[in-house]
PDB file of C-alpha atoms and ligand atoms in Angstrom:
ATOM      1  CA  MET A   4     -12.646   1.702 -19.228  1.00 81.00           C
ATOM      2  CA  LYS A   5     -13.243  -0.059 -15.930  1.00 89.00           C
ATOM      3  CA  ILE A   6     -10.410  -0.895 -13.533  1.00 93.00           C
ATOM      4  CA  LYS A   7     -10.943  -4.550 -12.680  1.00 92.00           C
ATOM      5  CA  LYS A   8      -7.487  -5.737 -11.684  1.00 96.00           C
ATOM      6  CA  ALA A   9      -4.822  -4.762  -9.202  1.00 97.00           C
ATOM      7  CA  ILE A  10      -1.245  -5.950  -8.942  1.00 98.00           C
ATOM      8  CA  ILE A  11       0.356  -6.068  -5.495  1.00 97.00           C
ATOM      9  CA  PRO A  12       4.085  -6.884  -5.550  1.00 97.00           C
ATOM     10  CA  VAL A  13       4.970  -8.859  -2.406  1.00 94.00           C
ATOM     11  CA  ALA A  14       8.275 -10.446  -3.424  1.00 90.00           C
ATOM     12  CA  GLY A  15      10.514  -7.997  -1.472  1.00 85.00           C
ATOM     13  CA  LEU A  16      12.550  -9.517   1.333  1.00 82.00           C
ATOM     14  CA  GLY A  17      11.822  -6.876   3.965  1.00 80.00           C
ATOM     15  CA  THR A  18      15.409  -6.342   5.045  1.00 87.00           C
ATOM     16  CA  ARG A  19      14.512  -3.035   6.747  1.00 89.00           C
ATOM     17  CA  MET A  20      12.338  -4.997   9.193  1.00 90.00           C
ATOM     18  CA  LEU A  21      14.863  -7.703  10.140  1.00 93.00           C
ATOM     19  CA  PRO A  22      15.075  -9.718  12.339  1.00 94.00           C
ATOM     20  CA  ALA A  23      11.242  -9.783  12.484  1.00 91.00           C
ATOM     21  CA  THR A  24      11.050 -10.699   8.799  1.00 91.00           C
ATOM     22  CA  LYS A  25      13.636 -13.492   8.785  1.00 91.00           C
ATOM     23  CA  ALA A  26      10.985 -16.238   8.648  1.00 91.00           C
ATOM     24  CA  ILE A  27       7.781 -14.167   8.259  1.00 92.00           C
ATOM     25  CA  PRO A  28       6.867 -12.163   5.145  1.00 94.00           C
ATOM     26  CA  LYS A  29       6.918  -8.445   5.982  1.00 94.00           C
ATOM     27  CA  GLU A  30       3.395  -8.211   4.519  1.00 95.00           C
ATOM     28  CA  MET A  31       2.179 -10.603   7.248  1.00 95.00           C
ATOM     29  CA  LEU A  32       3.338  -8.391  10.128  1.00 96.00           C
ATOM     30  CA  PRO A  33       0.220  -7.288  11.980  1.00 96.00           C
ATOM     31  CA  VAL A  34      -0.979  -3.747  12.399  1.00 96.00           C
ATOM     32  CA  VAL A  35      -2.973  -4.286  15.612  1.00 96.00           C
ATOM     33  CA  ASP A  36      -4.929  -7.414  14.614  1.00 92.00           C
ATOM     34  CA  LYS A  37      -4.706  -7.731  10.845  1.00 94.00           C
ATOM     35  CA  PRO A  38      -1.675  -8.387   8.651  1.00 96.00           C
ATOM     36  CA  LEU A  39      -0.560  -5.448   6.522  1.00 96.00           C
ATOM     37  CA  ILE A  40      -1.477  -7.213   3.296  1.00 96.00           C
ATOM     38  CA  GLN A  41      -5.091  -7.500   4.412  1.00 95.00           C
ATOM     39  CA  TYR A  42      -5.465  -3.714   4.737  1.00 95.00           C
ATOM     40  CA  VAL A  43      -4.021  -3.255   1.257  1.00 96.00           C
ATOM     41  CA  VAL A  44      -6.223  -5.947  -0.322  1.00 95.00           C
ATOM     42  CA  ASN A  45      -9.270  -4.423   1.442  1.00 93.00           C
ATOM     43  CA  GLU A  46      -8.363  -1.022   0.007  1.00 93.00           C
ATOM     44  CA  ALA A  47      -8.367  -2.457  -3.543  1.00 95.00           C
ATOM     45  CA  VAL A  48     -11.660  -4.260  -2.902  1.00 93.00           C
ATOM     46  CA  SER A  49     -13.256  -1.043  -1.553  1.00 91.00           C
ATOM     47  CA  ALA A  50     -12.249   0.689  -4.789  1.00 92.00           C
ATOM     48  CA  GLY A  51     -14.304  -1.879  -6.713  1.00 93.00           C
ATOM     49  CA  ILE A  52     -11.440  -4.151  -7.812  1.00 95.00           C
ATOM     50  CA  ARG A  53     -12.309  -7.854  -7.862  1.00 95.00           C
ATOM     51  CA  ASN A  54      -9.170  -9.490  -9.313  1.00 96.00           C
ATOM     52  CA  ILE A  55      -5.966  -9.178  -7.336  1.00 96.00           C
ATOM     53  CA  ILE A  56      -2.623 -10.487  -8.495  1.00 97.00           C
ATOM     54  CA  LEU A  57       0.094 -10.952  -5.912  1.00 96.00           C
ATOM     55  CA  VAL A  58       3.623 -11.065  -7.335  1.00 96.00           C
ATOM     56  CA  THR A  59       5.278 -13.264  -4.813  1.00 94.00           C
ATOM     57  CA  HIS A  60       8.407 -15.211  -3.777  1.00 90.00           C
ATOM     58  CA  SER A  61       9.099 -18.712  -2.481  1.00 87.00           C
ATOM     59  CA  SER A  62       9.388 -17.387   1.093  1.00 87.00           C
ATOM     60  CA  LYS A  63       5.897 -15.865   1.047  1.00 89.00           C
ATOM     61  CA  ASN A  64       3.594 -18.895   1.327  1.00 90.00           C
ATOM     62  CA  ALA A  65       2.007 -17.485   4.480  1.00 92.00           C
ATOM     63  CA  ILE A  66       0.378 -14.771   2.333  1.00 93.00           C
ATOM     64  CA  GLU A  67      -1.233 -17.379   0.061  1.00 90.00           C
ATOM     65  CA  ASN A  68      -2.448 -19.272   3.116  1.00 90.00           C
ATOM     66  CA  HIS A  69      -3.927 -16.143   4.679  1.00 92.00           C
ATOM     67  CA  PHE A  70      -6.272 -15.637   1.717  1.00 90.00           C
ATOM     68  CA  ASP A  71      -7.053 -19.342   1.310  1.00 85.00           C
ATOM     69  CA  LYS A  72      -9.864 -21.222   3.021  1.00 84.00           C
ATOM     70  CA  SER A  73      -8.730 -23.012   6.176  1.00 83.00           C
ATOM     71  CA  PHE A  74     -11.110 -25.966   6.612  1.00 83.00           C
ATOM     72  CA  GLU A  75      -9.462 -27.163   9.812  1.00 87.00           C
ATOM     73  CA  LEU A  76      -9.599 -23.760  11.531  1.00 88.00           C
ATOM     74  CA  GLU A  77     -13.157 -23.109  10.413  1.00 87.00           C
ATOM     75  CA  ALA A  78     -14.351 -26.533  11.583  1.00 88.00           C
ATOM     76  CA  THR A  79     -12.693 -26.028  14.985  1.00 88.00           C
ATOM     77  CA  LEU A  80     -14.206 -22.557  15.468  1.00 87.00           C
ATOM     78  CA  GLU A  81     -17.600 -23.906  14.423  1.00 84.00           C
ATOM     79  CA  LYS A  82     -17.369 -26.803  16.885  1.00 85.00           C
ATOM     80  CA  ARG A  83     -16.405 -24.410  19.697  1.00 84.00           C
ATOM     81  CA  VAL A  84     -19.251 -22.043  18.714  1.00 80.00           C
ATOM     82  CA  LYS A  85     -16.838 -19.140  18.212  1.00 81.00           C
ATOM     83  CA  ARG A  86     -19.211 -17.397  15.792  1.00 83.00           C
ATOM     84  CA  GLN A  87     -17.615 -13.954  15.834  1.00 86.00           C
ATOM     85  CA  LEU A  88     -14.147 -15.327  15.074  1.00 86.00           C
ATOM     86  CA  LEU A  89     -15.506 -17.680  12.438  1.00 87.00           C
ATOM     87  CA  GLN A  90     -17.242 -14.786  10.724  1.00 85.00           C
ATOM     88  CA  GLU A  91     -14.034 -12.726  10.795  1.00 84.00           C
ATOM     89  CA  ILE A  92     -11.998 -15.557   9.283  1.00 83.00           C
ATOM     90  CA  GLN A  93     -14.583 -16.192   6.571  1.00 84.00           C
ATOM     91  CA  SER A  94     -14.853 -12.545   5.586  1.00 81.00           C
ATOM     92  CA  ILE A  95     -11.133 -11.858   5.047  1.00 85.00           C
ATOM     93  CA  ILE A  96     -12.028 -11.401   1.373  1.00 86.00           C
ATOM     94  CA  PRO A  97     -15.528 -11.216  -0.157  1.00 88.00           C
ATOM     95  CA  SER A  98     -16.492 -14.379  -2.057  1.00 86.00           C
ATOM     96  CA  ASP A  99     -16.545 -12.600  -5.439  1.00 92.00           C
ATOM     97  CA  VAL A 100     -12.894 -11.512  -5.135  1.00 93.00           C
ATOM     98  CA  THR A 101     -10.218 -13.675  -6.764  1.00 93.00           C
ATOM     99  CA  ILE A 102      -6.623 -13.616  -5.589  1.00 94.00           C
ATOM    100  CA  MET A 103      -4.002 -14.938  -7.997  1.00 95.00           C
ATOM    101  CA  HIS A 104      -0.332 -15.537  -7.393  1.00 94.00           C
ATOM    102  CA  VAL A 105       2.651 -15.384  -9.701  1.00 95.00           C
ATOM    103  CA  ARG A 106       6.300 -15.625  -8.722  1.00 93.00           C
ATOM    104  CA  GLN A 107       9.112 -13.175  -9.358  1.00 92.00           C
ATOM    105  CA  GLY A 108      12.089 -15.538  -9.605  1.00 85.00           C
ATOM    106  CA  GLU A 109      14.785 -12.907  -9.240  1.00 85.00           C
ATOM    107  CA  ALA A 110      14.586  -9.515  -7.460  1.00 84.00           C
ATOM    108  CA  ARG A 111      15.230  -7.168 -10.401  1.00 90.00           C
ATOM    109  CA  GLY A 112      13.165  -4.183  -9.303  1.00 92.00           C
ATOM    110  CA  LEU A 113       9.570  -2.972  -9.113  1.00 95.00           C
ATOM    111  CA  ALA A 114       9.079  -2.654 -12.902  1.00 96.00           C
ATOM    112  CA  ASP A 115      10.232  -6.260 -13.328  1.00 95.00           C
ATOM    113  CA  ALA A 116       7.848  -7.419 -10.556  1.00 96.00           C
ATOM    114  CA  ILE A 117       4.890  -5.768 -12.321  1.00 96.00           C
ATOM    115  CA  LEU A 118       5.910  -7.324 -15.637  1.00 95.00           C
ATOM    116  CA  CYS A 119       5.732 -10.784 -13.994  1.00 95.00           C
ATOM    117  CA  ALA A 120       1.925 -10.280 -13.773  1.00 95.00           C
ATOM    118  CA  ARG A 121       1.594  -9.466 -17.489  1.00 94.00           C
ATOM    119  CA  ASP A 122       0.077 -12.803 -18.514  1.00 92.00           C
ATOM    120  CA  LEU A 123      -2.601 -12.557 -15.815  1.00 93.00           C
ATOM    121  CA  VAL A 124      -4.013  -9.238 -17.015  1.00 93.00           C
ATOM    122  CA  ASP A 125      -5.474  -8.067 -20.308  1.00 91.00           C
ATOM    123  CA  ASP A 126      -4.435  -4.948 -22.237  1.00 92.00           C
ATOM    124  CA  GLY A 127      -6.791  -2.723 -20.220  1.00 93.00           C
ATOM    125  CA  PRO A 128      -5.995  -0.361 -17.332  1.00 96.00           C
ATOM    126  CA  PHE A 129      -5.073  -1.698 -13.915  1.00 97.00           C
ATOM    127  CA  ALA A 130      -4.034  -0.569 -10.440  1.00 98.00           C
ATOM    128  CA  ILE A 131      -0.802  -1.162  -8.517  1.00 98.00           C
ATOM    129  CA  LEU A 132      -0.710  -1.062  -4.716  1.00 98.00           C
ATOM    130  CA  LEU A 133       2.590  -1.302  -2.843  1.00 97.00           C
ATOM    131  CA  PRO A 134       2.039  -3.280   0.353  1.00 95.00           C
ATOM    132  CA  ASP A 135       4.470  -1.380   2.637  1.00 93.00           C
ATOM    133  CA  VAL A 136       2.223   1.655   2.618  1.00 94.00           C
ATOM    134  CA  LEU A 137      -1.028   1.982   4.542  1.00 94.00           C
ATOM    135  CA  ILE A 138      -3.311   4.775   3.470  1.00 92.00           C
ATOM    136  CA  ASP A 139      -4.900   6.250   6.554  1.00 80.00           C
ATOM    137  CA  GLU A 140      -8.451   5.024   6.704  1.00 66.00           C
ATOM    138  CA  PHE A 141      -9.333   7.211   9.660  1.00 60.00           C
ATOM    139  CA  ARG A 142      -8.262  10.794   9.225  1.00 57.00           C
ATOM    140  CA  ALA A 143      -9.095  11.077   5.573  1.00 56.00           C
ATOM    141  CA  ASP A 144     -12.373  12.687   4.691  1.00 62.00           C
ATOM    142  CA  PRO A 145     -14.695   9.672   5.084  1.00 59.00           C
ATOM    143  CA  ARG A 146     -16.495  10.659   1.879  1.00 57.00           C
ATOM    144  CA  LYS A 147     -13.215  10.409   0.027  1.00 68.00           C
ATOM    145  CA  ASP A 148     -11.707   6.970  -0.412  1.00 88.00           C
ATOM    146  CA  ASN A 149      -8.449   7.863  -2.139  1.00 93.00           C
ATOM    147  CA  LEU A 150      -7.956   4.817  -4.375  1.00 94.00           C
ATOM    148  CA  ALA A 151     -11.655   4.774  -5.294  1.00 93.00           C
ATOM    149  CA  GLU A 152     -11.325   8.448  -6.233  1.00 93.00           C
ATOM    150  CA  MET A 153      -8.309   7.694  -8.457  1.00 96.00           C
ATOM    151  CA  VAL A 154     -10.242   4.873 -10.132  1.00 96.00           C
ATOM    152  CA  LYS A 155     -13.186   7.227 -10.707  1.00 95.00           C
ATOM    153  CA  ASN A 156     -10.856   9.872 -12.171  1.00 96.00           C
ATOM    154  CA  PHE A 157      -9.304   7.349 -14.550  1.00 97.00           C
ATOM    155  CA  GLU A 158     -12.657   5.975 -15.618  1.00 95.00           C
ATOM    156  CA  SER A 159     -13.938   9.444 -16.482  1.00 96.00           C
ATOM    157  CA  THR A 160     -10.771  10.871 -18.119  1.00 96.00           C
ATOM    158  CA  GLY A 161      -8.661   7.896 -19.286  1.00 96.00           C
ATOM    159  CA  ILE A 162      -5.634   9.617 -17.672  1.00 97.00           C
ATOM    160  CA  SER A 163      -3.303   7.506 -15.487  1.00 98.00           C
ATOM    161  CA  GLN A 164      -3.279   8.552 -11.832  1.00 98.00           C
ATOM    162  CA  ILE A 165      -0.403   8.427  -9.348  1.00 98.00           C
ATOM    163  CA  MET A 166      -0.963   9.118  -5.669  1.00 97.00           C
ATOM    164  CA  VAL A 167       1.462  11.646  -4.157  1.00 97.00           C
ATOM    165  CA  GLU A 168       2.024  13.169  -0.738  1.00 95.00           C
ATOM    166  CA  GLN A 169       4.259  16.023   0.406  1.00 94.00           C
ATOM    167  CA  VAL A 170       7.344  14.792   2.295  1.00 94.00           C
ATOM    168  CA  PRO A 171      10.059  16.718   4.170  1.00 94.00           C
ATOM    169  CA  HIS A 172      12.610  17.951   1.607  1.00 95.00           C
ATOM    170  CA  GLU A 173      15.476  15.984   3.167  1.00 96.00           C
ATOM    171  CA  GLN A 174      13.578  12.709   2.600  1.00 94.00           C
ATOM    172  CA  THR A 175      13.218  12.902  -1.204  1.00 95.00           C
ATOM    173  CA  GLY A 176      15.952  10.258  -1.573  1.00 94.00           C
ATOM    174  CA  SER A 177      13.552   7.599  -0.239  1.00 92.00           C
ATOM    175  CA  TYR A 178      10.821   8.062  -2.871  1.00 94.00           C
ATOM    176  CA  GLY A 179       9.883   8.553  -6.474  1.00 95.00           C
ATOM    177  CA  ILE A 180       9.396  12.334  -6.838  1.00 97.00           C
ATOM    178  CA  VAL A 181       7.191  14.071  -9.386  1.00 97.00           C
ATOM    179  CA  ALA A 182       7.675  17.373 -11.199  1.00 96.00           C
ATOM    180  CA  SER A 183       4.936  19.692 -12.451  1.00 94.00           C
ATOM    181  CA  ASP A 184       4.606  23.109 -14.054  1.00 92.00           C
ATOM    182  CA  GLN A 185       2.067  23.946 -11.353  1.00 89.00           C
ATOM    183  CA  ASN A 186       2.982  25.199  -7.898  1.00 87.00           C
ATOM    184  CA  LEU A 187       2.371  21.984  -5.982  1.00 86.00           C
ATOM    185  CA  ASP A 188       2.489  23.500  -2.485  1.00 82.00           C
ATOM    186  CA  GLY A 189      -0.946  24.960  -3.029  1.00 82.00           C
ATOM    187  CA  THR A 190      -2.643  21.805  -4.363  1.00 89.00           C
ATOM    188  CA  ILE A 191      -5.671  20.665  -2.408  1.00 90.00           C
ATOM    189  CA  PRO A 192      -5.787  17.102  -1.010  1.00 89.00           C
ATOM    190  CA  GLY A 193      -8.013  14.991  -3.241  1.00 90.00           C
ATOM    191  CA  SER A 194      -7.258  17.136  -6.328  1.00 92.00           C
ATOM    192  CA  THR A 195      -5.121  16.278  -9.361  1.00 95.00           C
ATOM    193  CA  PHE A 196      -2.426  18.054 -11.399  1.00 96.00           C
ATOM    194  CA  ASP A 197      -0.390  17.315 -14.532  1.00 96.00           C
ATOM    195  CA  ILE A 198       2.916  15.541 -13.941  1.00 97.00           C
ATOM    196  CA  THR A 199       5.681  16.719 -16.282  1.00 97.00           C
ATOM    197  CA  ASP A 200       8.492  14.432 -15.082  1.00 96.00           C
ATOM    198  CA  MET A 201       9.394  11.873 -12.433  1.00 96.00           C
ATOM    199  CA  VAL A 202      12.649  10.791 -10.839  1.00 95.00           C
ATOM    200  CA  GLU A 203      13.389   7.832  -8.592  1.00 94.00           C
ATOM    201  CA  LYS A 204      14.959   8.675  -5.231  1.00 94.00           C
ATOM    202  CA  PRO A 205      16.666  12.005  -6.084  1.00 95.00           C
ATOM    203  CA  ARG A 206      19.014  13.655  -3.587  1.00 96.00           C
ATOM    204  CA  PRO A 207      17.289  16.676  -2.000  1.00 96.00           C
ATOM    205  CA  GLU A 208      19.517  19.117  -3.911  1.00 96.00           C
ATOM    206  CA  ASN A 209      18.426  17.584  -7.236  1.00 94.00           C
ATOM    207  CA  SER A 210      14.797  16.923  -6.387  1.00 95.00           C
ATOM    208  CA  PRO A 211      12.231  18.582  -8.668  1.00 94.00           C
ATOM    209  CA  SER A 212       9.686  18.918  -5.814  1.00 95.00           C
ATOM    210  CA  ASP A 213       8.726  17.506  -2.401  1.00 95.00           C
ATOM    211  CA  MET A 214       5.789  15.516  -3.813  1.00 96.00           C
ATOM    212  CA  ALA A 215       6.517  11.836  -3.307  1.00 96.00           C
ATOM    213  CA  VAL A 216       4.879   8.825  -4.920  1.00 97.00           C
ATOM    214  CA  VAL A 217       3.204   6.893  -2.095  1.00 95.00           C
ATOM    215  CA  GLY A 218       2.615   3.532  -3.738  1.00 96.00           C
ATOM    216  CA  ARG A 219      -0.808   3.719  -5.395  1.00 97.00           C
ATOM    217  CA  TYR A 220      -1.066   3.854  -9.178  1.00 98.00           C
ATOM    218  CA  VAL A 221      -3.995   3.532 -11.618  1.00 98.00           C
ATOM    219  CA  LEU A 222      -2.424   3.056 -15.025  1.00 98.00           C
ATOM    220  CA  SER A 223      -3.413   2.964 -18.662  1.00 97.00           C
ATOM    221  CA  GLY A 224      -2.760  -0.368 -20.430  1.00 96.00           C
ATOM    222  CA  ASN A 225      -0.488   1.558 -22.863  1.00 96.00           C
ATOM    223  CA  ILE A 226       2.286   1.152 -20.308  1.00 96.00           C
ATOM    224  CA  TRP A 227       2.737  -2.582 -20.977  1.00 96.00           C
ATOM    225  CA  PRO A 228       5.086  -2.436 -24.005  1.00 95.00           C
ATOM    226  CA  LEU A 229       7.186   0.182 -22.169  1.00 96.00           C
ATOM    227  CA  PHE A 230       8.245  -2.204 -19.403  1.00 94.00           C
ATOM    228  CA  ARG A 231      10.442  -4.028 -21.909  1.00 92.00           C
ATOM    229  CA  GLU A 232      12.104  -0.731 -22.915  1.00 93.00           C
ATOM    230  CA  THR A 233      12.807   0.404 -19.353  1.00 94.00           C
ATOM    231  CA  PRO A 234      16.531   1.003 -18.756  1.00 93.00           C
ATOM    232  CA  VAL A 235      18.246  -0.203 -15.580  1.00 92.00           C
ATOM    233  CA  GLY A 236      17.821   2.629 -13.071  1.00 90.00           C
ATOM    234  CA  ALA A 237      18.447   3.638  -9.443  1.00 87.00           C
ATOM    235  CA  GLY A 238      20.052   0.883  -7.351  1.00 86.00           C
ATOM    236  CA  GLY A 239      20.811  -1.144 -10.510  1.00 90.00           C
ATOM    237  CA  GLU A 240      17.128  -2.170 -10.698  1.00 91.00           C
ATOM    238  CA  LEU A 241      14.297  -1.778 -13.191  1.00 94.00           C
ATOM    239  CA  GLN A 242      12.291   1.057 -11.666  1.00 94.00           C
ATOM    240  CA  LEU A 243       8.553   1.607 -12.222  1.00 96.00           C
ATOM    241  CA  THR A 244       9.259   5.358 -12.078  1.00 96.00           C
ATOM    242  CA  ASP A 245      11.411   5.004 -15.216  1.00 96.00           C
ATOM    243  CA  THR A 246       8.657   3.077 -17.050  1.00 97.00           C
ATOM    244  CA  LEU A 247       6.228   5.858 -16.087  1.00 97.00           C
ATOM    245  CA  ARG A 248       8.663   8.418 -17.528  1.00 96.00           C
ATOM    246  CA  LEU A 249       8.444   6.574 -20.846  1.00 96.00           C
ATOM    247  CA  LEU A 250       4.631   6.650 -20.611  1.00 97.00           C
ATOM    248  CA  LEU A 251       4.770  10.414 -19.963  1.00 97.00           C
ATOM    249  CA  ARG A 252       6.404  10.874 -23.375  1.00 96.00           C
ATOM    250  CA  GLN A 253       3.308   9.513 -25.077  1.00 96.00           C
ATOM    251  CA  GLU A 254       0.385  10.471 -22.827  1.00 97.00           C
ATOM    252  CA  LYS A 255      -0.668  12.543 -19.823  1.00 97.00           C
ATOM    253  CA  ILE A 256      -0.253  11.317 -16.249  1.00 98.00           C
ATOM    254  CA  ALA A 257      -1.995  13.016 -13.326  1.00 97.00           C
ATOM    255  CA  GLY A 258      -0.717  13.331  -9.784  1.00 97.00           C
ATOM    256  CA  TYR A 259      -3.488  12.713  -7.245  1.00 96.00           C
ATOM    257  CA  ARG A 260      -2.770  14.431  -3.937  1.00 94.00           C
ATOM    258  CA  LEU A 261      -3.540  12.072  -1.076  1.00 93.00           C
ATOM    259  CA  CYS A 262      -6.369  13.132   1.198  1.00 89.00           C
ATOM    260  CA  GLY A 263      -5.327  12.177   4.739  1.00 88.00           C
ATOM    261  CA  ARG A 264      -1.916  10.594   5.217  1.00 89.00           C
ATOM    262  CA  SER A 265       0.060   7.428   4.571  1.00 93.00           C
ATOM    263  CA  TRP A 266       2.037   5.179   6.914  1.00 93.00           C
ATOM    264  CA  ASP A 267       5.247   3.656   5.612  1.00 93.00           C
ATOM    265  CA  CYS A 268       5.248   0.293   7.375  1.00 94.00           C
ATOM    266  CA  GLY A 269       8.386  -0.825   5.536  1.00 90.00           C
ATOM    267  CA  ASN A 270      10.566   0.650   8.294  1.00 91.00           C
ATOM    268  CA  LYS A 271      10.482   0.159  12.047  1.00 93.00           C
ATOM    269  CA  LEU A 272       9.471   3.664  13.103  1.00 94.00           C
ATOM    270  CA  GLY A 273       6.670   4.005  10.532  1.00 94.00           C
ATOM    271  CA  TYR A 274       5.391   0.540  11.412  1.00 96.00           C
ATOM    272  CA  LEU A 275       5.240   1.366  15.128  1.00 96.00           C
ATOM    273  CA  GLU A 276       3.515   4.686  14.469  1.00 95.00           C
ATOM    274  CA  ALA A 277       0.883   2.943  12.340  1.00 95.00           C
ATOM    275  CA  ASN A 278       0.280   0.393  15.105  1.00 96.00           C
ATOM    276  CA  ILE A 279      -0.226   3.115  17.696  1.00 95.00           C
ATOM    277  CA  GLU A 280      -2.594   5.109  15.474  1.00 94.00           C
ATOM    278  CA  TYR A 281      -4.645   2.083  14.462  1.00 94.00           C
ATOM    279  CA  ALA A 282      -4.720   0.768  18.043  1.00 96.00           C
ATOM    280  CA  ILE A 283      -6.043   4.070  19.433  1.00 94.00           C
ATOM    281  CA  ARG A 284      -8.908   3.927  16.935  1.00 92.00           C
ATOM    282  CA  HIS A 285      -9.656   0.225  17.313  1.00 92.00           C
ATOM    283  CA  PRO A 286     -13.356  -0.253  18.192  1.00 91.00           C
ATOM    284  CA  ASN A 287     -12.705  -2.800  20.975  1.00 92.00           C
ATOM    285  CA  ILE A 288      -9.388  -1.883  22.559  1.00 95.00           C
ATOM    286  CA  GLY A 289      -8.966   1.746  21.422  1.00 94.00           C
ATOM    287  CA  SER A 290     -10.134   3.695  24.447  1.00 95.00           C
ATOM    288  CA  GLU A 291      -8.354   1.462  26.958  1.00 96.00           C
ATOM    289  CA  PHE A 292      -5.139   1.604  24.936  1.00 96.00           C
ATOM    290  CA  LYS A 293      -5.344   5.394  24.697  1.00 95.00           C
ATOM    291  CA  ARG A 294      -5.797   5.650  28.465  1.00 94.00           C
ATOM    292  CA  TYR A 295      -2.705   3.451  28.918  1.00 94.00           C
ATOM    293  CA  LEU A 296      -0.672   5.693  26.603  1.00 93.00           C
ATOM    294  CA  LEU A 297      -1.818   8.882  28.324  1.00 93.00           C
ATOM    295  CA  ASP A 298      -0.904   7.412  31.724  1.00 91.00           C
ATOM    296  CA  LYS A 299       2.452   6.366  30.342  1.00 89.00           C
ATOM    297  CA  ILE A 300       3.135   9.869  29.014  1.00 88.00           C
ATOM    298  CA  ALA A 301       2.022  11.361  32.324  1.00 88.00           C
ATOM    299  CA  GLY A 302       4.717   9.153  33.919  1.00 83.00           C
ATOM    300  CA  LYS A 303       2.422   6.897  35.926  1.00 72.00           C
ATOM    301  CA  ASP A 304       3.907   3.509  36.819  1.00 65.00           C
ATOM    302  CA  ASP A 305       1.977   0.246  36.765  1.00 62.00           C
ATOM    303  CA  ALA A 306       0.526   0.876  40.218  1.00 60.00           C
ATOM    304  CA  GLY A 307      -0.997   4.134  38.961  1.00 59.00           C
ATOM    305  CA  THR A 308       1.330   6.466  40.908  1.00 61.00           C
ATOM    306  CA  ILE A 309       3.302   9.279  39.265  1.00 58.00           C
ATOM    307  CA  SER A 310       7.002   8.464  39.143  1.00 56.00           C
ATOM    308  CA  GLU A 311       9.464  11.154  40.217  1.00 54.00           C
ATOM    309  CA  ASN A 312      11.566  11.191  37.075  1.00 50.00           C
TER     310      ASN A 312
HETATM  311  C1  G1P B 408       8.925   2.348  -4.241  1.00 93.36           C
HETATM  312  C2  G1P B 408       8.926   3.185  -5.523  1.00 93.36           C
HETATM  313  C3  G1P B 408       9.008   4.675  -5.177  1.00 93.36           C
HETATM  314  C4  G1P B 408       7.871   5.038  -4.260  1.00 93.36           C
HETATM  315  C5  G1P B 408       7.897   4.143  -2.994  1.00 93.36           C
HETATM  316  C6  G1P B 408       6.667   4.405  -2.137  1.00 93.36           C
HETATM  317  O1  G1P B 408      10.186   2.461  -3.618  1.00 93.36           O
HETATM  318  O2  G1P B 408      10.026   2.781  -6.336  1.00 93.36           O
HETATM  319  O3  G1P B 408       8.924   5.423  -6.372  1.00 93.36           O
HETATM  320  O4  G1P B 408       7.979   6.401  -3.871  1.00 93.36           O
HETATM  321  O5  G1P B 408       7.900   2.759  -3.350  1.00 93.36           O
HETATM  322  O6  G1P B 408       6.726   3.691  -0.958  1.00 93.36           O
HETATM  323  P1  G1P B 408      10.691   1.450  -2.433  1.00 93.36           P
HETATM  324  O7  G1P B 408      10.107   1.991  -1.166  1.00 93.36           O
HETATM  325  O8  G1P B 408      10.149   0.097  -2.783  1.00 93.36           O
HETATM  326  O9  G1P B 408      12.175   1.519  -2.464  1.00 93.36           O
END
């Protein structure tokens, strides 16, 4: 079955990025020159998905506006003959992609956010992309687009796919962690393995592995009834990891090992690292920015002389 729809939950308040996110949705923070949400939507579109459902919140209107047509801006750019900018604004999403919005009234957890989109999807399979995470579009093998690969795997096997990445053992408490009968250390990026269990944010001493869920899921439609059976989990919230555990009792789920790396832009350090990486590789400003960084590291001051300390 074809994956036609993706759900992107954007209702979270972004408290880890305050004060920047007091009046701006965290998904609208830019990584170099595009808001985070645009990278994530582009990733879904590149994997062949044409219907995107954003599960949103009253404070997130800027996201809706970003994907909407702006007549005033377009007319102004046209009048000023700013063709390049006009083209960029008009191609934020391809014309055959539809973005829909539904609100999550109360923050009750990721599983609850996904359930809010239920009436906008059919009973078929779908993808979920979490907007805090950028999947590196540079270092990964350019022949391997990770989400597209997961979609392809699902379409040929019918087995749900969850993207995972190895994290330092002491960080397991920040992620959903998967268990497997296989030795996961040896798994090759871009390959899959059978998941036998999952646990949301385990302490390192209780963690079944170091393989963390990185926020990309391609799921069988059989998961839908299970959302309503999901018990309240970690942090007093309805956790997607717990719904997936219920799915595991009735069918296989594969872990897909990320090829390349991810950037967690939901915290300040990860967000800054992503900006530096994406800036260095930017086609227009990349080489100049890299030179600036190298000078900075070499201790040169603004006048180009090496400082003594
Ligand atoms: C969510 C998921 C977690 C996953 C993580 C990836 O947690 O619940 O399983 O590992 O995203 O970023 P959150 O970061 O929203 O607390």
